[in-house]
Backbone as JSON, one array per atom type, in Angstrom:
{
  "sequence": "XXXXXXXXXXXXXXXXXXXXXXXXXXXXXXXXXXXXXXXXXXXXXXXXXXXXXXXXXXXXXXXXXXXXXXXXXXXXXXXXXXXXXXXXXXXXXXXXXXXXXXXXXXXXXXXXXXXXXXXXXXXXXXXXXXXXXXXXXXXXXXXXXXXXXXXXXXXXXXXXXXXXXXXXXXXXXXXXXXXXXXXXXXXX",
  "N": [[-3.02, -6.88, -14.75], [-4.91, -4.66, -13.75], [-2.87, -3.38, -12.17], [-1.46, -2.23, -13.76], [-3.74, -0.88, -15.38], [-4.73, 0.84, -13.13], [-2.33, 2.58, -12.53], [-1.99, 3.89, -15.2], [-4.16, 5.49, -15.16], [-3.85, 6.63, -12.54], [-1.47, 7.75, -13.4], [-1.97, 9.67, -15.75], [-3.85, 11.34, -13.48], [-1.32, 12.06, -11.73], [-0.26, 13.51, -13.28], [-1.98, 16.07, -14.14], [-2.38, 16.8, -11.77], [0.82, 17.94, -11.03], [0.7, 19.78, -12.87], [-0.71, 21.6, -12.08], [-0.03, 21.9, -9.49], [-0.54, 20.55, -7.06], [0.38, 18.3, -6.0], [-0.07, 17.15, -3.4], [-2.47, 18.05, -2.44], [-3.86, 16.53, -4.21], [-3.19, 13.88, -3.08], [-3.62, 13.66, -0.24], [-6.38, 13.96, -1.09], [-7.24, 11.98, -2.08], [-6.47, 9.94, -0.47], [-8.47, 9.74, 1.49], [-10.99, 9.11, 0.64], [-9.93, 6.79, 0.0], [-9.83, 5.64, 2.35], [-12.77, 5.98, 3.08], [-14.07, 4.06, 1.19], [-12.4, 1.43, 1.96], [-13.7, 1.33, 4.52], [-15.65, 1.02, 4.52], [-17.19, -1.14, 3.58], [-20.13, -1.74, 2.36], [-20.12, 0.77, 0.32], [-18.83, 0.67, -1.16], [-19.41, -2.27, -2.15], [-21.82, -1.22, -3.53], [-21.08, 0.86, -5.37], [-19.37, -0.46, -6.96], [-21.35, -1.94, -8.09], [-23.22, -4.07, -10.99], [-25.94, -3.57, -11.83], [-26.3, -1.26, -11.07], [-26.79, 1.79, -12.83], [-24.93, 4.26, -14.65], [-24.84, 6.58, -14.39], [-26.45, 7.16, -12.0], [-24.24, 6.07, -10.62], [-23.13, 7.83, -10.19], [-24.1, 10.05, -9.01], [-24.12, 9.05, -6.59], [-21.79, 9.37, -5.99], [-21.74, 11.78, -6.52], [-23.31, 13.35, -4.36], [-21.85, 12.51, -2.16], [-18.87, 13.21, -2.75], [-19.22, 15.45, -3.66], [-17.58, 18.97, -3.88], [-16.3, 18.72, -1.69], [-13.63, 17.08, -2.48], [-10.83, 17.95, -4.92], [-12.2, 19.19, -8.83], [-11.05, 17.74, -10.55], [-10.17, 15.61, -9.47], [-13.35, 14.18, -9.12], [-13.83, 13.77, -11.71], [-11.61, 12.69, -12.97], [-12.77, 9.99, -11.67], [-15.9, 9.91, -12.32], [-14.93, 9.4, -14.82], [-14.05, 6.78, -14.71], [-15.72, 5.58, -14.35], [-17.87, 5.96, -16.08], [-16.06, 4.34, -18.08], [-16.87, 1.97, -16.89], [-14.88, 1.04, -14.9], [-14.78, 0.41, -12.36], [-14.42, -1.2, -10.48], [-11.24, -0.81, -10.2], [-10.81, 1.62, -9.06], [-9.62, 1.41, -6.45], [-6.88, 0.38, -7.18], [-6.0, 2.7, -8.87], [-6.19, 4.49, -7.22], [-4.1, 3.91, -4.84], [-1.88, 3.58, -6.67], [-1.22, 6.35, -7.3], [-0.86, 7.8, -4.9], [1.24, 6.29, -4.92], [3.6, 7.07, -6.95], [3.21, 9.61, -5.78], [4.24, 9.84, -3.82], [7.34, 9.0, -4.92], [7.57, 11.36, -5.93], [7.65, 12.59, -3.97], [10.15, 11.68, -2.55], [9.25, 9.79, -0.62], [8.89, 7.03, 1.29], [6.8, 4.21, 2.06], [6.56, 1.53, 4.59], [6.08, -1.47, 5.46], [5.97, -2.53, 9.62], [6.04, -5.49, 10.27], [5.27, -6.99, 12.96], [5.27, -9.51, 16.28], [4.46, -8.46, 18.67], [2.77, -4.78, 19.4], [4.47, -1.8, 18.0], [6.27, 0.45, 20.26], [6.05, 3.89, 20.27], [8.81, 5.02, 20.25], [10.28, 2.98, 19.46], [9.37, 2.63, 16.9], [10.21, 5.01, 15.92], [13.01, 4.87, 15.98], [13.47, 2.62, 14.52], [12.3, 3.58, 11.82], [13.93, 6.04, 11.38], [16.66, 4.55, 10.87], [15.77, 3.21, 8.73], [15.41, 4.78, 6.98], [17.86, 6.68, 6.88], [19.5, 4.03, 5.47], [18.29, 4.37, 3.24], [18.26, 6.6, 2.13], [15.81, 8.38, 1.81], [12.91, 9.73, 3.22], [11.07, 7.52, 5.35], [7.98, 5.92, 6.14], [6.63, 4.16, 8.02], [4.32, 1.74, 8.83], [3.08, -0.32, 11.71], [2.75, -3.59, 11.48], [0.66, -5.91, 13.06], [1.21, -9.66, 14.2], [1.46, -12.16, 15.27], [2.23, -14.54, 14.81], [5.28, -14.63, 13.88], [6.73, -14.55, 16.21], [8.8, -13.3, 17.63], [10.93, -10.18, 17.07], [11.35, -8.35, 14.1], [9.72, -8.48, 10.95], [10.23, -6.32, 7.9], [8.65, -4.92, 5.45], [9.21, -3.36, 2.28], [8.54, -1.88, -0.27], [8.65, -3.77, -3.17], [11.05, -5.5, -1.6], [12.36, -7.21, 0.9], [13.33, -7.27, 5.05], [13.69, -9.5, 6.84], [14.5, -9.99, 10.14], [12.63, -11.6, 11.86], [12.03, -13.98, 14.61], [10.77, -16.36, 13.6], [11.51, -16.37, 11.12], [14.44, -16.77, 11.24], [14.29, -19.31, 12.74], [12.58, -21.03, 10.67], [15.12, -20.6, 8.8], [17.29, -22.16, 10.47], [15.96, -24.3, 10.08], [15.87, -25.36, 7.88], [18.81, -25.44, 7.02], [19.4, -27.07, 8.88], [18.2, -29.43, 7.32], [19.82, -29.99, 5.54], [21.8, -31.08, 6.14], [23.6, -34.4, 6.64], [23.97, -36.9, 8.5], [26.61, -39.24, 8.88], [28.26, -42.03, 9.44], [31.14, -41.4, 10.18], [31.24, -38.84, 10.8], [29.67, -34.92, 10.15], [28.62, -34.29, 7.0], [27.58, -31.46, 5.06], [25.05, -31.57, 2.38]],
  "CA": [[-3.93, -6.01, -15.5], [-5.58, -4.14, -12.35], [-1.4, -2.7, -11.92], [-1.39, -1.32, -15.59], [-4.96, 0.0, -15.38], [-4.23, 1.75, -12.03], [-1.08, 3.21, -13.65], [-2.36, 4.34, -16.71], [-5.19, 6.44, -14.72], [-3.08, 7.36, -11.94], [-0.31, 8.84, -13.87], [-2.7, 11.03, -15.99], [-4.64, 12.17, -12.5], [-0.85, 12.69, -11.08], [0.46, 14.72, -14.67], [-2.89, 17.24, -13.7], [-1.63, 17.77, -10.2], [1.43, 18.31, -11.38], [0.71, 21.02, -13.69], [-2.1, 23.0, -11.02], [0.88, 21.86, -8.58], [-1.76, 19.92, -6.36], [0.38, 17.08, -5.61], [-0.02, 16.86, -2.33], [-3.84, 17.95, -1.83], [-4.84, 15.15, -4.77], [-2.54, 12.75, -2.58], [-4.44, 14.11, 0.74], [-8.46, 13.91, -1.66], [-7.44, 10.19, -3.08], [-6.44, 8.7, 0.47], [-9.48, 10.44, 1.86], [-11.5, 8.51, -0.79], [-9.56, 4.93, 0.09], [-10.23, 5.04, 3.6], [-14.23, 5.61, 2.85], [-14.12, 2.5, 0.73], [-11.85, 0.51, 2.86], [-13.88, 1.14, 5.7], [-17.67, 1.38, 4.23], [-17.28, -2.15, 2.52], [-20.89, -1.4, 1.19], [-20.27, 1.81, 0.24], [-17.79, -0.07, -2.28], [-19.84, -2.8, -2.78], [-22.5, -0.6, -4.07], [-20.56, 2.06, -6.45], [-18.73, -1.09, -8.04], [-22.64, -3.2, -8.84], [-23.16, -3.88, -12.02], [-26.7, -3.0, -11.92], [-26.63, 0.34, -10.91], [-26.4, 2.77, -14.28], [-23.87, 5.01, -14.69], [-26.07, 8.21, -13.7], [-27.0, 6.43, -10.65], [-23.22, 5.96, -9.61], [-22.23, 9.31, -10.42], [-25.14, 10.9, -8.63], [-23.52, 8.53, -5.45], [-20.14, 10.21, -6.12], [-21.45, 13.28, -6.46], [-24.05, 13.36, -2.98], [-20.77, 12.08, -1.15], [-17.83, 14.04, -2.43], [-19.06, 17.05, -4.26], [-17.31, 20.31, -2.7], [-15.01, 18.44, -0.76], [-12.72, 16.98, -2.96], [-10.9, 18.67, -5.83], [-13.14, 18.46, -9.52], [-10.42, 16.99, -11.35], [-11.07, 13.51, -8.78], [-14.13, 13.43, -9.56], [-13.75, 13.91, -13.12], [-11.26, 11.07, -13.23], [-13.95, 9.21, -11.34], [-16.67, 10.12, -13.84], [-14.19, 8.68, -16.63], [-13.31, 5.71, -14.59], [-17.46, 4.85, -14.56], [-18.01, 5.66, -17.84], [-15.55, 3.39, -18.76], [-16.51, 0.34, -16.49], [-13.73, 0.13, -14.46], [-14.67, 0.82, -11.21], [-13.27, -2.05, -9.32], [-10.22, -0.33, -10.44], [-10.62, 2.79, -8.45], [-8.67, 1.61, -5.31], [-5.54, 0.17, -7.19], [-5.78, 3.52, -9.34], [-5.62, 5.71, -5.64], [-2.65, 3.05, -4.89], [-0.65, 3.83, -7.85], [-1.21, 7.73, -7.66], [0.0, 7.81, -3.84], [2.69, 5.83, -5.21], [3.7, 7.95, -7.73], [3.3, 10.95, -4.94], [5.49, 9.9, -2.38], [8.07, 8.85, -5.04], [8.24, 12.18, -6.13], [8.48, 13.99, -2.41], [10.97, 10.66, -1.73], [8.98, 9.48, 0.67], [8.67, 5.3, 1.1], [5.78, 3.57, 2.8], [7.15, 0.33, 4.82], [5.12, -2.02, 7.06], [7.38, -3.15, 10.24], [5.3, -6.69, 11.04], [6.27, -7.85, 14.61], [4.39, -10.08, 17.13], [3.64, -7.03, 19.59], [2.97, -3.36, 18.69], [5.7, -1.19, 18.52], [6.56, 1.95, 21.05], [6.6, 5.28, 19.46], [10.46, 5.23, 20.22], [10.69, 1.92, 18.56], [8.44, 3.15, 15.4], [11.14, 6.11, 15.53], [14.19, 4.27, 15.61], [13.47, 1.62, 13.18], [12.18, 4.92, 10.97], [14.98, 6.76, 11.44], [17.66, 3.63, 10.73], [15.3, 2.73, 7.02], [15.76, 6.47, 6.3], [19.68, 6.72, 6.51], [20.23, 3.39, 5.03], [17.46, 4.27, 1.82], [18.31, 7.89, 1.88], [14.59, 9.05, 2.15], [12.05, 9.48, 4.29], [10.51, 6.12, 5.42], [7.2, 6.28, 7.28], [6.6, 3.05, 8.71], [2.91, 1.28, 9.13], [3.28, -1.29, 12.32], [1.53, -4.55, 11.81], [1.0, -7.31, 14.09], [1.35, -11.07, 13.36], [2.41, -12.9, 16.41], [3.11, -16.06, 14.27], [6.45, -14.16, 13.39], [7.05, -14.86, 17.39], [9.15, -11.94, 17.88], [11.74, -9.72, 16.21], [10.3, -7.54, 12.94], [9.7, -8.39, 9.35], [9.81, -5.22, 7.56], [8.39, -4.99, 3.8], [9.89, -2.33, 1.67], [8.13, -1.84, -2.0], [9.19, -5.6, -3.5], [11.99, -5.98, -0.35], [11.91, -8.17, 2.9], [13.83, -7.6, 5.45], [13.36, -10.39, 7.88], [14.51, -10.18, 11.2], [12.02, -12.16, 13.28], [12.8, -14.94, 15.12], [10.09, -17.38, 12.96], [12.19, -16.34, 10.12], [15.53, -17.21, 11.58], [14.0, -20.94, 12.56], [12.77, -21.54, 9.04], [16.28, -20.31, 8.37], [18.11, -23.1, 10.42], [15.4, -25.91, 10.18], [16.37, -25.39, 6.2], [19.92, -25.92, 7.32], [19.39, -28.32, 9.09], [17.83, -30.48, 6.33], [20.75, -29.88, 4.45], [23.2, -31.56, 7.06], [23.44, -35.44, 6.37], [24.76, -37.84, 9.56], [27.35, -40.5, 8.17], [29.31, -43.0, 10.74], [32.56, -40.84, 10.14], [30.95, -37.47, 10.98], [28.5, -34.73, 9.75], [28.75, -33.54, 6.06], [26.74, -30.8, 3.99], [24.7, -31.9, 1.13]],
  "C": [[-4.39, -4.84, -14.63], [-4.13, -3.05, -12.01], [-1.81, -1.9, -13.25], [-2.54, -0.53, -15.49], [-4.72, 1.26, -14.79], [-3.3, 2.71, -12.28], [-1.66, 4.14, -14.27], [-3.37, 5.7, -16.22], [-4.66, 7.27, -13.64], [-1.77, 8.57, -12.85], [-0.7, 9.81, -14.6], [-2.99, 12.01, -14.95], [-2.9, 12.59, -12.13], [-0.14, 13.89, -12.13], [-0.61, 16.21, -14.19], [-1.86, 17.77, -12.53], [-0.56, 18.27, -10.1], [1.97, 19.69, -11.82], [0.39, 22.1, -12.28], [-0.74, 22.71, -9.71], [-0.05, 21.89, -6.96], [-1.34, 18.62, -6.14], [-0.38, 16.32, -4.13], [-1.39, 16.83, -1.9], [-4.71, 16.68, -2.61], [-4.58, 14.17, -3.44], [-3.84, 12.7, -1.18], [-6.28, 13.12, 0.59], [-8.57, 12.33, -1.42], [-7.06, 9.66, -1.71], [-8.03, 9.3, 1.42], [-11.0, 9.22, 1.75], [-11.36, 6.81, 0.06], [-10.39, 4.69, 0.76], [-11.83, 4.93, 3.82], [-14.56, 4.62, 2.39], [-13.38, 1.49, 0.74], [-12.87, 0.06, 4.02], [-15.24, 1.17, 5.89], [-17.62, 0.55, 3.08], [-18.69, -2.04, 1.35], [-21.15, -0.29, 0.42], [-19.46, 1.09, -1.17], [-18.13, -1.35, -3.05], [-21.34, -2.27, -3.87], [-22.18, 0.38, -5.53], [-20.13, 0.54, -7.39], [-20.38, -2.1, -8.72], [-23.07, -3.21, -9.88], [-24.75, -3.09, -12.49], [-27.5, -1.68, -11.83], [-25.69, 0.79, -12.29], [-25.28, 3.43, -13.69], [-23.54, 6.26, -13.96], [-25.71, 8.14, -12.28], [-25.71, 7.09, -9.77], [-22.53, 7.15, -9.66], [-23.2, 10.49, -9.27], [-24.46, 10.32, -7.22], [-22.61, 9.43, -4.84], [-20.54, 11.05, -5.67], [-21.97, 13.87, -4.96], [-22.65, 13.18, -1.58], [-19.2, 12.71, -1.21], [-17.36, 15.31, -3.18], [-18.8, 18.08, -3.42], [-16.39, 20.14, -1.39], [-13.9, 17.61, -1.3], [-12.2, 17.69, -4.68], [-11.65, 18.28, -7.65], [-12.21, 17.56, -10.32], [-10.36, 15.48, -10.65], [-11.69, 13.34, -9.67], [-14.66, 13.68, -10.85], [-13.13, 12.65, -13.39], [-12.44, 10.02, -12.7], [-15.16, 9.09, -11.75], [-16.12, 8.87, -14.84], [-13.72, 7.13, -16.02], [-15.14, 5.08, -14.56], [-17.75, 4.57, -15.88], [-17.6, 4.5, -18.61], [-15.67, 1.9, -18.4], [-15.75, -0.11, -15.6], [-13.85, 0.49, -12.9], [-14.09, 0.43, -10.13], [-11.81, -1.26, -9.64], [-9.76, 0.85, -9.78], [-9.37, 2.91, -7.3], [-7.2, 1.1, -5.69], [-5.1, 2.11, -8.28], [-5.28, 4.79, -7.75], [-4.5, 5.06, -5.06], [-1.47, 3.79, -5.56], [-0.01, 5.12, -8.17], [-0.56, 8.24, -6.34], [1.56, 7.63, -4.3], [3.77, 6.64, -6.09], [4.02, 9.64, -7.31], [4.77, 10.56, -4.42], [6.74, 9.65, -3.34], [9.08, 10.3, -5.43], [8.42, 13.21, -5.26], [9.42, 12.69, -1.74], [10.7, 10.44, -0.25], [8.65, 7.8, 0.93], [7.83, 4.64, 2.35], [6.64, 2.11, 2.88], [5.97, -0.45, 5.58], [6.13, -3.07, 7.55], [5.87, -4.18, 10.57], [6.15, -7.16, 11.94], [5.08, -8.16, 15.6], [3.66, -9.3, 17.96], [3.76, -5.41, 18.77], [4.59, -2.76, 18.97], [5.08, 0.11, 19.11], [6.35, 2.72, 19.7], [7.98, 5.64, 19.39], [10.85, 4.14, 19.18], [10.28, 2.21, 17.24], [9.82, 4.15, 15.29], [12.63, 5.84, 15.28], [14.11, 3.79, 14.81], [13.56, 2.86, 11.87], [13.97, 5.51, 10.48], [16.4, 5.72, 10.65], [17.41, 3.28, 9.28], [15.78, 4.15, 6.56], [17.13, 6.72, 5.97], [19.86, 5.6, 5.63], [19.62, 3.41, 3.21], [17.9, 5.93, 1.27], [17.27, 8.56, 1.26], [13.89, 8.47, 3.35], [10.74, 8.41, 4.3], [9.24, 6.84, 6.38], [6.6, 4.65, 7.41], [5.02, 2.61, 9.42], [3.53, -0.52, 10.12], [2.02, -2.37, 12.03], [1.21, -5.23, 12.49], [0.76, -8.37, 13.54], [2.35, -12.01, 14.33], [2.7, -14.01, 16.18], [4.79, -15.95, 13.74], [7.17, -14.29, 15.14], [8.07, -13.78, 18.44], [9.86, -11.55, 16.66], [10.99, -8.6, 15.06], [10.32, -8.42, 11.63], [9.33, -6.82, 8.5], [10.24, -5.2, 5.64], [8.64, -3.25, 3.3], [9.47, -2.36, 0.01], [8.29, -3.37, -1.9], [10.45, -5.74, -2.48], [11.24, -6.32, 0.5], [12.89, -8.08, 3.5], [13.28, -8.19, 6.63], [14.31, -10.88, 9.21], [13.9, -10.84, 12.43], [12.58, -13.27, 13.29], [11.98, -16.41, 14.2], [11.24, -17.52, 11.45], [13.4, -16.91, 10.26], [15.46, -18.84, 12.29], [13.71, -21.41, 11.83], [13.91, -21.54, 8.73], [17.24, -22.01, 9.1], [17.38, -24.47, 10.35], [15.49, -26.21, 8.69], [17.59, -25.75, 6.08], [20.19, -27.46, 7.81], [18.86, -29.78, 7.87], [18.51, -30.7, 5.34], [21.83, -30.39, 4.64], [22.47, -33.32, 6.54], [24.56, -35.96, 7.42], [25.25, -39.01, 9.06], [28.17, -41.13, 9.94], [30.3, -41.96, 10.97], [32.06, -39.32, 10.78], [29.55, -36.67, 10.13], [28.82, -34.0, 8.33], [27.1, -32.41, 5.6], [26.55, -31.17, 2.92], [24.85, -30.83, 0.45]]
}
């Protein structure tokens, strides 16, 4: 539901930018936006409370990103109060990125691997998703040292799994698939 919503509001806000040919500065306003209510949990638990009016949360909006982002935002953001849906804001700035980068073919990945990566390593890997997708990949490193080494690297709905945790699930799955008889070892 929260996908479809997001959608539905994104693809209007990206049809505007479109027109005014403002992809790129909405894309710019709306991650602008995220990272304030990614990173100012009550800033997000506040705009979404049910108890604050409508007024209220618009008067928030407006104290915090009147004159610095363009009005058609916070017009959609108006219409996304009005209507209630505010938890909805950050899969709607999701969906409208998404929607950007598909149309400057650009693809958000995240390489997960036990240690950070180099800037050479970030650039190779880059460089290697890019030729084999034929766009430009930009690559978010995560860490997750239960993956023990190697990468896992997520691609929209793709996995490619290269770490080494992955490749021991891989033969301890094999292995449970081997059966020891007197005569030798068969595959179940």
């Amino acid at each position: 539901m929260a996908k479809l919503i997001g959608k539905t509001y994104a693809q209007a806000l990206f049809e505007v930018a479109e027109e005014m040919d403002k992809i790129q500065q909405f894309k710019e306003e709306l991650n602008s936006i995220y990272e304030i209510f990614d990173k100012e949990k009550e800033f997000k638990i506040i705009f979404e409370h049910p108890k604050l009016s409508k007024n209220e949360k618009k008067d928030i909006i407006n104290s915090v990103f009147k004159g610095r982002i363009a009005q058609e935002i916070l017009n959609l953001i108006y219409i996304v109060i009005d209507k209630g849906r505010e938890k909805y804001l950050m899969d709607i700035i999701e969906e409208y990125i998404e929607l950007s980068n598909e149309k400057q073919g650009i693809v958000q990945a995240q390489a997960i691997t036990a240690i950070p990566l180099d800037e050479e390593e970030k650039l190779k890997l880059q460089n290697k998703l890019s030729e084999k997708l034929g766009k430009n990949v930009f690559i978010e490193n995560i860490v997750d040292e239960s993956i023990i080494g190697g990468v896992l690297v997520k691609i929209q709905d793709k996995i490619i799994d290269a770490s080494i945790k992955g490749q021991l699930d891989r033969i301890q799955k094999n292995l449970k698939d081997i059966r020891v008889t007197k005569i030798g070892v068969s595959k179940i």
